[in-house]
Tab-separated table of C-alpha atoms and ligand atoms in Angstrom:
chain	number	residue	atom	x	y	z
A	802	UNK	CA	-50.349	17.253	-84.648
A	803	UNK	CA	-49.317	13.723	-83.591
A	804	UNK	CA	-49.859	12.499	-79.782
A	805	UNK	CA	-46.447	10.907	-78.540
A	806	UNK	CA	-45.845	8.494	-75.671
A	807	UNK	CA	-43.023	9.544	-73.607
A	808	UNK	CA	-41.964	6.424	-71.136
A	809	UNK	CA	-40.022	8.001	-68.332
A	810	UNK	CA	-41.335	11.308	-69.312
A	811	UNK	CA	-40.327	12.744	-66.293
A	812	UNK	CA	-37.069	11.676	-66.040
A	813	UNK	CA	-33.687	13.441	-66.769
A	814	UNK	CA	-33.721	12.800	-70.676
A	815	UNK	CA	-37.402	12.606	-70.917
A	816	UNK	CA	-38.198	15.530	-69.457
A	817	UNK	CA	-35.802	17.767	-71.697
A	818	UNK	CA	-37.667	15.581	-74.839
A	819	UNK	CA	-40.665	16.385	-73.068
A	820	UNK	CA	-40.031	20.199	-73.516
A	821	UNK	CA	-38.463	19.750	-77.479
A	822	UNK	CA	-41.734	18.005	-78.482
A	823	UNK	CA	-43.820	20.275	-76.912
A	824	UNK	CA	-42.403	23.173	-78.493
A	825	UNK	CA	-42.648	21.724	-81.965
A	826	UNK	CA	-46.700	21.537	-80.849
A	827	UNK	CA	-46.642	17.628	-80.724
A	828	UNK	CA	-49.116	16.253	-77.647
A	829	UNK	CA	-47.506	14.535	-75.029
A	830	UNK	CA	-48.531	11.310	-73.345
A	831	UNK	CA	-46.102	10.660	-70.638
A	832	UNK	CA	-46.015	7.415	-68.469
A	833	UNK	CA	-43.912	6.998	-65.585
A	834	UNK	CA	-43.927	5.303	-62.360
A	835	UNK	CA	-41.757	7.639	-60.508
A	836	UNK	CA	-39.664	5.560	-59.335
A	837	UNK	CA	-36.733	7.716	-60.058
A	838	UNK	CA	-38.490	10.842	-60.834
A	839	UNK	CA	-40.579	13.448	-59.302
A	840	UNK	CA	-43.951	14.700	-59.914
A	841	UNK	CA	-42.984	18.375	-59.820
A	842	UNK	CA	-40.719	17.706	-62.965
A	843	UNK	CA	-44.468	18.451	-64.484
A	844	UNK	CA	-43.983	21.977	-63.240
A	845	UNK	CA	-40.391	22.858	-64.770
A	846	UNK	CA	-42.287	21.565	-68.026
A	847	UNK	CA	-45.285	23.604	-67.958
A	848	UNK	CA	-43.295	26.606	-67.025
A	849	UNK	CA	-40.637	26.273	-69.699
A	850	UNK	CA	-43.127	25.462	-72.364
A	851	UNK	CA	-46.482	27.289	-70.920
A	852	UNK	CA	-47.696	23.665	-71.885
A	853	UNK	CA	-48.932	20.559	-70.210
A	854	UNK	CA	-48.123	17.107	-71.233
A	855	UNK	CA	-50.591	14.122	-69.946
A	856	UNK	CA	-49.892	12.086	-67.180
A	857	UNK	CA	-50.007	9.162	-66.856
A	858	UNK	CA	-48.325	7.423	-63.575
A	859	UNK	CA	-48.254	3.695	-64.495
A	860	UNK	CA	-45.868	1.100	-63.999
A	861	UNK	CA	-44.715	-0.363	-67.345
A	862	UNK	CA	-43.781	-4.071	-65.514
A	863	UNK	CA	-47.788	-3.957	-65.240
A	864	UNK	CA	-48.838	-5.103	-68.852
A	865	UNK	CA	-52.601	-4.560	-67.894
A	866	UNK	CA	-52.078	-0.862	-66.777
A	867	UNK	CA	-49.567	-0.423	-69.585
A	868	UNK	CA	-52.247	-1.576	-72.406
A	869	UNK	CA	-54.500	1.271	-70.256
A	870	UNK	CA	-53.095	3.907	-71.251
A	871	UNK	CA	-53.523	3.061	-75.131
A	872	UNK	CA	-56.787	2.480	-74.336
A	873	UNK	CA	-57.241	5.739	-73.003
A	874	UNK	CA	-54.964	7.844	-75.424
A	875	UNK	CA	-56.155	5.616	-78.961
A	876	UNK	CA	-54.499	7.912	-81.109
A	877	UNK	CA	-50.912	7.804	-80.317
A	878	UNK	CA	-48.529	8.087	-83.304
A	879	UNK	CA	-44.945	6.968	-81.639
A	880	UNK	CA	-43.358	6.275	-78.930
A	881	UNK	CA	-40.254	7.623	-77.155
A	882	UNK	CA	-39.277	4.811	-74.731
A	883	UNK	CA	-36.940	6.247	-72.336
A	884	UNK	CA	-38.191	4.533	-68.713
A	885	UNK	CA	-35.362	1.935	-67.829
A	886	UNK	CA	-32.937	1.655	-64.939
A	887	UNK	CA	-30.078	3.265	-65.237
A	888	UNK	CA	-27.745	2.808	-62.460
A	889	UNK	CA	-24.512	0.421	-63.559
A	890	UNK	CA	-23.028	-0.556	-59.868
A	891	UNK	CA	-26.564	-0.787	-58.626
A	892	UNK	CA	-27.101	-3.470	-61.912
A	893	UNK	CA	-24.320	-5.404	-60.456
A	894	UNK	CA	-25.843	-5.419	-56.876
A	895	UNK	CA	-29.196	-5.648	-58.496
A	896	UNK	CA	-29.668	-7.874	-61.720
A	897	UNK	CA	-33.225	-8.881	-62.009
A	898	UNK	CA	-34.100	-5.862	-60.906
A	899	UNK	CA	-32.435	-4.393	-64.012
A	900	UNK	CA	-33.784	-7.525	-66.534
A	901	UNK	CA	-37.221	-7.777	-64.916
A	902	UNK	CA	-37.914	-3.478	-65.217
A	903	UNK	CA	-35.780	-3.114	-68.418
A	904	UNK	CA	-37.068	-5.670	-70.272
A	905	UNK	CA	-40.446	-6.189	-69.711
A	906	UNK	CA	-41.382	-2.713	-70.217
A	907	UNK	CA	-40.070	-2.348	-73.879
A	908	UNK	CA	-41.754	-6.059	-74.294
A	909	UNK	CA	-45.434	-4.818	-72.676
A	910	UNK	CA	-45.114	-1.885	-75.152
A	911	UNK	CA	-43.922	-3.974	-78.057
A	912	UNK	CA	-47.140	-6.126	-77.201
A	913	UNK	CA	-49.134	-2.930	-76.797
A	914	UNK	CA	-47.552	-1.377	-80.204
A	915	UNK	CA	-49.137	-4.569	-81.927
A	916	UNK	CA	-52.690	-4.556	-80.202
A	917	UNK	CA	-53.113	-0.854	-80.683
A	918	UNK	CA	-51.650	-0.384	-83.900
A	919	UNK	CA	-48.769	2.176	-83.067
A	920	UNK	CA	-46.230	1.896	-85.520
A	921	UNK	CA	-42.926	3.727	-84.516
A	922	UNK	CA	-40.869	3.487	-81.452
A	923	UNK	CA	-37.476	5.542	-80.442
A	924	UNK	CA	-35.160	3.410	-78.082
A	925	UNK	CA	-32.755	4.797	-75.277
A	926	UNK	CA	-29.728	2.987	-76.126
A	927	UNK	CA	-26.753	3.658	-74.653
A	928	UNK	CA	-22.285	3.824	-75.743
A	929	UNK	CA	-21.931	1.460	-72.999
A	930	UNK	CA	-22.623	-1.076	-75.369
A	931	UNK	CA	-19.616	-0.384	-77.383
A	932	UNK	CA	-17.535	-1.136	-74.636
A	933	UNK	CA	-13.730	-0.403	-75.483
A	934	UNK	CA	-14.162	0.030	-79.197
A	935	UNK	CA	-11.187	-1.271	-81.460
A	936	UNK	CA	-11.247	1.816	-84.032
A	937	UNK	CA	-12.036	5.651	-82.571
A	938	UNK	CA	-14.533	7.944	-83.564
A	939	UNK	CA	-16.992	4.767	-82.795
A	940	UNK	CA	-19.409	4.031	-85.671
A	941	UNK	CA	-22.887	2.316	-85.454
A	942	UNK	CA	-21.308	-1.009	-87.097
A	943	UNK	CA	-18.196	-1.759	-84.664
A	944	UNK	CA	-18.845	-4.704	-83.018
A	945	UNK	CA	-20.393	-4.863	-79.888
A	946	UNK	CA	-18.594	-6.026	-77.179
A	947	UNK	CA	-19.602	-7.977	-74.331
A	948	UNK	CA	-21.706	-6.226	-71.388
A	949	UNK	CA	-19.396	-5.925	-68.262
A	950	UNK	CA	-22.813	-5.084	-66.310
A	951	UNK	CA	-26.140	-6.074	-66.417
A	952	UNK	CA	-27.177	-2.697	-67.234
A	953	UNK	CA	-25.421	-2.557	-70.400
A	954	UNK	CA	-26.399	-6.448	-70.660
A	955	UNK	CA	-29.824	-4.890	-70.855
A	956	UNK	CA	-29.462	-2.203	-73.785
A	957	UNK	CA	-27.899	-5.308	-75.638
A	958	UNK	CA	-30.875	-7.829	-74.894
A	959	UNK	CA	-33.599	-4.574	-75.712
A	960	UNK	CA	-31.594	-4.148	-79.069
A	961	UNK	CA	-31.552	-7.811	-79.830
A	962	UNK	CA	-35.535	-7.746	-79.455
A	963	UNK	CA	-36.364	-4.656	-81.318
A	964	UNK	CA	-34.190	-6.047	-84.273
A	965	UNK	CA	-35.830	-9.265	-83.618
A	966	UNK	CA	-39.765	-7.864	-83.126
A	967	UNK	CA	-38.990	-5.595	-86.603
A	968	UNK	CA	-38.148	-8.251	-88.708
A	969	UNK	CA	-41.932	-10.250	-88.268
A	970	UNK	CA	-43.929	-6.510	-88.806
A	971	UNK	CA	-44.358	-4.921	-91.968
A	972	UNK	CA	-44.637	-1.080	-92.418
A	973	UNK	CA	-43.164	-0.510	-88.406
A	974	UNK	CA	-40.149	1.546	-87.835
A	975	UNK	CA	-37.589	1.838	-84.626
A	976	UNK	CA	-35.242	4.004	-84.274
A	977	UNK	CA	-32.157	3.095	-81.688
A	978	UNK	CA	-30.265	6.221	-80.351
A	979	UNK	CA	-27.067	5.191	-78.671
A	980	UNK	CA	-26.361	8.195	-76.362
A	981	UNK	CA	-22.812	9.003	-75.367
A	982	UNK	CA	-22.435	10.618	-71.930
A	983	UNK	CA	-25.377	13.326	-71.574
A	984	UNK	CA	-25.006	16.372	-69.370
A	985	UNK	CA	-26.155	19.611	-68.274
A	986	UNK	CA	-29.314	20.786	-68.082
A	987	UNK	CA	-31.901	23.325	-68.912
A	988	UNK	CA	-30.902	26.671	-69.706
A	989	UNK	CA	-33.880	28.087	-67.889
A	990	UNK	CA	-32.425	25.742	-64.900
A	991	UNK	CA	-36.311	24.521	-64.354
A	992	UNK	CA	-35.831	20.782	-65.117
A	993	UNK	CA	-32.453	18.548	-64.840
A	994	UNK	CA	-31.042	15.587	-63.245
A	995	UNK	CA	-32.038	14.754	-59.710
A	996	UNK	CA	-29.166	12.302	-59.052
A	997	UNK	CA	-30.265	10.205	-56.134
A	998	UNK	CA	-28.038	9.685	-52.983
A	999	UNK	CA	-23.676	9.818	-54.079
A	1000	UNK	CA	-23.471	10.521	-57.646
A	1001	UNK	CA	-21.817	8.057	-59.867
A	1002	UNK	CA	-21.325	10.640	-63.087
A	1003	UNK	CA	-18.985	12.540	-63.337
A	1004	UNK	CA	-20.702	15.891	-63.618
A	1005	UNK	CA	-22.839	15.796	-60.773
A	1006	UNK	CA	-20.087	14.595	-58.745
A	1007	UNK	CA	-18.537	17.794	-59.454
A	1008	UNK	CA	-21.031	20.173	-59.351
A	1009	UNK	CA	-22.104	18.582	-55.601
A	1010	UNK	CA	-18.568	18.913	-54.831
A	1011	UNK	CA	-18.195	22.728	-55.951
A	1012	UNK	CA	-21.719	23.212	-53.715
A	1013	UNK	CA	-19.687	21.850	-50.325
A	1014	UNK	CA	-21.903	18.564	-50.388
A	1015	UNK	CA	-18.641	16.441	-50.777
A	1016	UNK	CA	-15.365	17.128	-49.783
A	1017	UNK	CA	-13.171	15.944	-52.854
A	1018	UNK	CA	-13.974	15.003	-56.673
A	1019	UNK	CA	-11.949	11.561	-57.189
A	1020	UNK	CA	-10.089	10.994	-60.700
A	1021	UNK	CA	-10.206	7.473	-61.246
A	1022	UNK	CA	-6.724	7.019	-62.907
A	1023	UNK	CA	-4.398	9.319	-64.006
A	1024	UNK	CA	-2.323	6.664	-66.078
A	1025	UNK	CA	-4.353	5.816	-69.301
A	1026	UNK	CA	-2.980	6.139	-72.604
A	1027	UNK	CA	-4.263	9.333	-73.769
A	1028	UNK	CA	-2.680	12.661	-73.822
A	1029	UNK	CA	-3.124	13.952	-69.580
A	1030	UNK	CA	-3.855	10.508	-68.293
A	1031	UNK	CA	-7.457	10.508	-67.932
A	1032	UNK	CA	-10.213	8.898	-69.483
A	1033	UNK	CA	-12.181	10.226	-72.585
A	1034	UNK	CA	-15.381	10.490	-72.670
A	1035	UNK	CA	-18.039	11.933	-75.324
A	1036	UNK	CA	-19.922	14.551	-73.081
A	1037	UNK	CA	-23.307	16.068	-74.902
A	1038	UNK	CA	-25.650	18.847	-73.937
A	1039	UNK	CA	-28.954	17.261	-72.837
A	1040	UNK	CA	-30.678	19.662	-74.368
A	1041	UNK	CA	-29.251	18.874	-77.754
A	1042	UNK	CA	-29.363	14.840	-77.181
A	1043	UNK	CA	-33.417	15.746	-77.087
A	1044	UNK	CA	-33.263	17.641	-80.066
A	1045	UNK	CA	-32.479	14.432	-81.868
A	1046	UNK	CA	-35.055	12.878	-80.619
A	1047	UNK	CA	-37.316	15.033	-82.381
A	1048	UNK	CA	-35.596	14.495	-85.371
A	1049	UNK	CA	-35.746	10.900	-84.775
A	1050	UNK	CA	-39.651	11.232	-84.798
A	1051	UNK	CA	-40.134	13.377	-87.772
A	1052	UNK	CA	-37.916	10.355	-89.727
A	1053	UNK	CA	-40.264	7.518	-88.525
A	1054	UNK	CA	-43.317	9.740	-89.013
A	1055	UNK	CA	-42.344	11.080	-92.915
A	1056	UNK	CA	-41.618	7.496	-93.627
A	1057	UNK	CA	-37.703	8.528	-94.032
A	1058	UNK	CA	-36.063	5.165	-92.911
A	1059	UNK	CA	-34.369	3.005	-94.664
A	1060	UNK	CA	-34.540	-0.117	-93.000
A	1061	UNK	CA	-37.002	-0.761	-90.236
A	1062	UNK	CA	-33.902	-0.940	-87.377
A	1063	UNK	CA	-31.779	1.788	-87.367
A	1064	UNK	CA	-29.222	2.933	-85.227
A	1065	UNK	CA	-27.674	6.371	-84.417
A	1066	UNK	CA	-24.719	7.448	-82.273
A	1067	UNK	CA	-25.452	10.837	-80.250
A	1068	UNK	CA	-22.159	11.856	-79.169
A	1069	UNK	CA	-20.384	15.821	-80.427
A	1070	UNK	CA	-17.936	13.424	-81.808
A	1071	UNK	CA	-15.307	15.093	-79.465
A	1072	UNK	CA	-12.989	13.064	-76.818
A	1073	UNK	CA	-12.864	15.139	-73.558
A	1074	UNK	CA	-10.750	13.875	-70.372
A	1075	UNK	CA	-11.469	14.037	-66.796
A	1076	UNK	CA	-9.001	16.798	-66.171
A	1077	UNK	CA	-10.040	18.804	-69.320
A	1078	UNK	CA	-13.986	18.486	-67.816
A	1079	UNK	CA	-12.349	19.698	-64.839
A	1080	UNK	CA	-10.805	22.926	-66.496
A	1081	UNK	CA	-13.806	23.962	-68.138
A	1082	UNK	CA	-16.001	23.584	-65.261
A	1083	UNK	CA	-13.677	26.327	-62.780
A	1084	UNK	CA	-13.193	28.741	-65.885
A	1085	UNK	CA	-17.501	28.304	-66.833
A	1086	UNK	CA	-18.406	29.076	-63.354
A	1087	UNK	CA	-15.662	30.644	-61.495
A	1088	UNK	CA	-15.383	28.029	-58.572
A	1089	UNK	CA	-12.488	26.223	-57.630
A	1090	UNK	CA	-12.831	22.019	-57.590
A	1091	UNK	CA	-10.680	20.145	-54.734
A	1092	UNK	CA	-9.999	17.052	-56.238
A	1093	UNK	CA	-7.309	13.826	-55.862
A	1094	UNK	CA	-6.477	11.415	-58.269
A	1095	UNK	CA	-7.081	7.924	-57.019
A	1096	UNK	CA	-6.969	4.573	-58.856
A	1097	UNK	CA	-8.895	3.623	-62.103
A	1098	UNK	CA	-12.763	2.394	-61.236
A	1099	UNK	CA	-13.290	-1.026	-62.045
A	1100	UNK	CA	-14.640	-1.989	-65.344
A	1101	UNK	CA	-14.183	1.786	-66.464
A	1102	UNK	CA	-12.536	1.983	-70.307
A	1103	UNK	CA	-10.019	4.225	-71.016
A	1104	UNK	CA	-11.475	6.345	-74.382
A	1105	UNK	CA	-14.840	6.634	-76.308
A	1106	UNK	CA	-16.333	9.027	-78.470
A	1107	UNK	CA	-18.682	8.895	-81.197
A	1108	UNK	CA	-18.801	8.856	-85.040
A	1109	UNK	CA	-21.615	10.674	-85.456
A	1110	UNK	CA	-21.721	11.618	-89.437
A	1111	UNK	CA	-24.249	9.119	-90.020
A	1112	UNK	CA	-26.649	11.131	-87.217
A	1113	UNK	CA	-25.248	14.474	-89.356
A	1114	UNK	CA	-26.497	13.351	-92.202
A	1115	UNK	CA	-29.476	11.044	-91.978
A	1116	UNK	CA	-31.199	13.069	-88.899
A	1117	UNK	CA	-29.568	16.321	-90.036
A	1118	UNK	CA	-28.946	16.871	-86.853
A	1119	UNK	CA	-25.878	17.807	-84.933
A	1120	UNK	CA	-25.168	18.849	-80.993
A	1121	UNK	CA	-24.134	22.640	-81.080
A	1122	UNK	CA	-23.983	23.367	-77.303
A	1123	UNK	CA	-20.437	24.028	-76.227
A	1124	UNK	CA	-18.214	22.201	-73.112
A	1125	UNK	CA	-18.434	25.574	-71.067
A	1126	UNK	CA	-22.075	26.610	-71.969
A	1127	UNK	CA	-23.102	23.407	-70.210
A	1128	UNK	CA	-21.068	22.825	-67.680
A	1129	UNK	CA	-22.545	26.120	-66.715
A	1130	UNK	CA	-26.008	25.098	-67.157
A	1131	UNK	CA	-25.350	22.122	-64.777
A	1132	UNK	CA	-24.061	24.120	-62.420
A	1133	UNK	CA	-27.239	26.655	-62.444
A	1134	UNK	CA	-29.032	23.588	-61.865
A	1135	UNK	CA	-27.459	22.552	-58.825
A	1136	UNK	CA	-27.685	25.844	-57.277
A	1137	UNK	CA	-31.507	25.769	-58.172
A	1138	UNK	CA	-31.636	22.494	-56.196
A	1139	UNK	CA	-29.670	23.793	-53.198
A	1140	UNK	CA	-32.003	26.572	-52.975
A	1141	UNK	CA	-35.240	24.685	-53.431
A	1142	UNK	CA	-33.788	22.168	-50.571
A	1143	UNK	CA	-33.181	25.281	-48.514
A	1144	UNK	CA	-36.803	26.587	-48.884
A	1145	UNK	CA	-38.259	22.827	-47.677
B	1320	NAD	P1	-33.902	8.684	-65.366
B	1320	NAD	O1	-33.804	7.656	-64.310
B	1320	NAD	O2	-33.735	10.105	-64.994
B	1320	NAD	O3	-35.290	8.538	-66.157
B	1320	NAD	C1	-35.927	7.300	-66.331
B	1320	NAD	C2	-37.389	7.477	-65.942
B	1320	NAD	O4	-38.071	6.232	-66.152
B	1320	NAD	C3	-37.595	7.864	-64.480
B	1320	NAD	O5	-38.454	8.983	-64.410
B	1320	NAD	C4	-38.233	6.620	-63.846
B	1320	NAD	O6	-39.144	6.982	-62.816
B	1320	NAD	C5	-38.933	5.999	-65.040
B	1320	NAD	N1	-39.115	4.539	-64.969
B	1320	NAD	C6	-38.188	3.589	-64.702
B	1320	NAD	N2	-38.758	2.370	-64.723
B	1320	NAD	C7	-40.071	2.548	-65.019
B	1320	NAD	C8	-41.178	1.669	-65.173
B	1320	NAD	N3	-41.080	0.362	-64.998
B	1320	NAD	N4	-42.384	2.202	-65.492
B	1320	NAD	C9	-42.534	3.553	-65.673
B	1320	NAD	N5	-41.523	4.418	-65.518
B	1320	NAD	C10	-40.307	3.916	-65.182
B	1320	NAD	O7	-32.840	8.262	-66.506
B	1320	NAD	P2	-32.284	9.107	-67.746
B	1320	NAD	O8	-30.879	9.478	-67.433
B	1320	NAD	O9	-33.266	10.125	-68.133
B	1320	NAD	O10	-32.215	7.939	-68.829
B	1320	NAD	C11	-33.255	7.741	-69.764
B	1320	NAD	C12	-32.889	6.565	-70.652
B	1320	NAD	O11	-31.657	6.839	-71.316
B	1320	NAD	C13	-32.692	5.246	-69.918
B	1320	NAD	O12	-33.218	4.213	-70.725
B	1320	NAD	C14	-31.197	5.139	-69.814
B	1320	NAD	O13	-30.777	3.802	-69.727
B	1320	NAD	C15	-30.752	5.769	-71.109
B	1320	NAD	N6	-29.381	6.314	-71.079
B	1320	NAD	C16	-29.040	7.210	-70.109
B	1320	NAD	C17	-27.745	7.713	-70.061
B	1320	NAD	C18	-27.324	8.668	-68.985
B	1320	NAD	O14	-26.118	8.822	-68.774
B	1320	NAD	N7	-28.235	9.359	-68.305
B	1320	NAD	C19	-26.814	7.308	-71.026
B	1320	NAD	C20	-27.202	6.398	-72.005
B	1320	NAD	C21	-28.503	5.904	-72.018
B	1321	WQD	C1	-17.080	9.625	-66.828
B	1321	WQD	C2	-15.570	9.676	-66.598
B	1321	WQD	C3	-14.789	8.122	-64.950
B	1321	WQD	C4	-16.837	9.905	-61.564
B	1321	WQD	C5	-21.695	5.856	-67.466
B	1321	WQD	C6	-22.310	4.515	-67.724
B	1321	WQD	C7	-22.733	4.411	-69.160
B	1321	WQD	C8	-23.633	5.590	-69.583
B	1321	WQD	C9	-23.030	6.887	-69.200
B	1321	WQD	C10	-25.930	4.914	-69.373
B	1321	WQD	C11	-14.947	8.296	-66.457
B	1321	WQD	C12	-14.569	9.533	-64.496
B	1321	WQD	C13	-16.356	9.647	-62.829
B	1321	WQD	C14	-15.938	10.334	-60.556
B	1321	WQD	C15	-14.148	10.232	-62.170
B	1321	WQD	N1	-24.907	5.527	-68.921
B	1321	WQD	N2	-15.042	9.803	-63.127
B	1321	WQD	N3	-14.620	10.484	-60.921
B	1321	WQD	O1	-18.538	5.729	-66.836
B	1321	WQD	O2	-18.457	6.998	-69.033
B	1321	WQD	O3	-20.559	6.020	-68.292
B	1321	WQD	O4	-22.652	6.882	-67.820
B	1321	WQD	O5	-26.039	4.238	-70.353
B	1321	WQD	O6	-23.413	3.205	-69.271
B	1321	WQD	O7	-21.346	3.516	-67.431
B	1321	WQD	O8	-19.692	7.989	-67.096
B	1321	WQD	O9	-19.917	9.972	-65.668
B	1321	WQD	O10	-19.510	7.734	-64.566
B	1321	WQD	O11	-17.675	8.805	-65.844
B	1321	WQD	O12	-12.956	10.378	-62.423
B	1321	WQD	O13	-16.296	10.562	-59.406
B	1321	WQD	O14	-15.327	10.343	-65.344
B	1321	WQD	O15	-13.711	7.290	-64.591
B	1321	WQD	O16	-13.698	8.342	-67.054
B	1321	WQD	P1	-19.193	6.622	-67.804
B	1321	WQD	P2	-19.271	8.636	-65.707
């Protein structure tokens, strides 16, 4: 069975990849720094999937450390490359924080992939780089608009170079997965985000409002052009964005790509507003949100969802988790972490 790195393994995305790869009996490498994870993520894992990945806690800025762990794991057949920052205010606040981290870690393991003669690689790419798209569903060719923060400026820059890096390699393969706007968690409720401090998203903002933690949810903007007046979003089941990862593997692995840079939207190619979210989340769990709407958020667009036929087709895969069935699952999730914080 083939041994995969997972960068930021132990993260929100990573660690629900974590469990999908595990289950399909792959071996698990991962390599974070914890830097926005914790170590008892591990646990949730082992206890969803009676397995244990490696661990590897390494910081991917450090090329040295990073070439360690191919040295120690020699036969690793892909890599999912998850570990990035994430946070887009913090970007603005932040920006070589977000270049330096961002980009030299997909560089060190681009180095690495060369050295050590790993051949595939799965990128985290993200809808933000869309920006407001001209033509809805969004498909992979619509032009990319330009970054409005550094984050997104990022995903750009990491695309750029693994288009760039593929095109002087023969018989390598990436994959790019452009995720729309994951949420949920776990059905077991054992792993899921750990937002840190005030929650930007959406999602946890709500469920950490329905817990008492905050007193209101704020709707930026009630006056966009779309049916209720709030924004549209693409909102996927974590648990089915890892799926695709999986899938995303088996193509690089069987040799099923067509070009050695491809590009896949991960959306349920269904627009969902703030106040429809909203709806779902008091009839899936039976609580009832306080909420005010307030002015639009700066730089926030007003609609995106994905195209995703290409994903339907050339992964053969598709997100099958329903609106309700997750908001749930998020919701068991923050419950779990009120009670764990209780027991501390
Ligand atoms: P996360 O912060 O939960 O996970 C990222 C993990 O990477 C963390 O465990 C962190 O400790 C680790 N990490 C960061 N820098 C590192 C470094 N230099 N060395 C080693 N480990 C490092 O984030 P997530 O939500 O799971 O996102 C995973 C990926 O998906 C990111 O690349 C993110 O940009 C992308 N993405 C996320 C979303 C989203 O809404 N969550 C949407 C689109 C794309
Ligand atoms: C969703 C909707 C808000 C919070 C961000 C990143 C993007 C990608 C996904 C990584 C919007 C509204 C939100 C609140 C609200 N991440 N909202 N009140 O902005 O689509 O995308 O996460 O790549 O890069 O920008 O997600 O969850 O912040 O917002 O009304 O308290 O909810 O205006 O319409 P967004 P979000």
């Amino acid at each position: 069975m083939p041994k995969i790195l997972v960068s930021g393994g132990t993260g929100y995305i990573g660690s629900h990849a974590v469990v999908e790869l595990l289950g399909k009996g792959m071996e698990v490498v991962i390599v974070d720094n914890l830097s926005n994870s914790e170590i008892e993520v591990l646990d949730g894992i082992k206890s969803i999937t009676g397995k244990s990945p490696h661990f590897e806690e390494v910081d991917l800025k450090d090329r040295k450390a990073t070439y360690g762990v191919f040295e120690k794991h020699p036969d690793i057949s892909a890599i999912i490359h998850f570990a990035a920052y994430k946070a887009v205010g913090e970007s603005v606040e932040k920006p070589l924080d977000y270049y330096e981290n961002n980009l030299l870690s997909l560089i060190h393991l681009l180095e690495a992939m060369k050295i050590y003669k790993v051949d595939h690689l799965v990128f985290s790419s993200s809808c933000t780089i869309y920006g407001e798209p001209d033509h809805l569903p969004v498909t992979e060719d619509a032009p990319l608009k330009k970054a409005t923060s550094p984050y997104g400026n990022t995903k750009q820059i990491c695309e750029d170079i693994l288009q760039d890096t593929m095109k002087s390699v023969e018989g390598k393969g990436v994959i790019s997965l452009r995720y729309f706007n994951p949420i949920g968690a776990h059905p077991s409720a054992k792993i899921g985000e750990l937002p840190l401090g005030v929650p930007n998203n959406l999602v946890p903002f709500i469920t950490q409002t329905a817990a008492g933690l905050r007193e209101y949810l704020s709707i930026f903007g009630d006056d966009y052009n779309t049916p209720d007046g709030s924004a549209i979003r693409d909102y996927i089941n974590v648990v089915d964005l890892a799926k695709a990862h999986v899938r995303a593997i088996g193509r690089l692995l069987e040799g099923k790509q067509k070009s050695s840079f491809e590009v896949f939207n991960l959306g349920t190619g269904r627009g969902v507003s703030v106040f429809e979210i909203i709806k779902s989340f008091e009839k899936a769990t039976n609580q009832k949100l306080n909420y005010k709407v307030v002015g639009r958020r700066e730089g926030d667009i007003e609609k995106v969802y994905a195209d995703t036929s290409f994903a339907n087709a050339e992964l053969g895969w598709k997100a099958e988790k329903g609106l309700e069935e997750t908001l749930q699952s998020a919701w068991r999730w923050e419950m779990k972490i009120r009670s764990n914080k209780m027991k501390k």
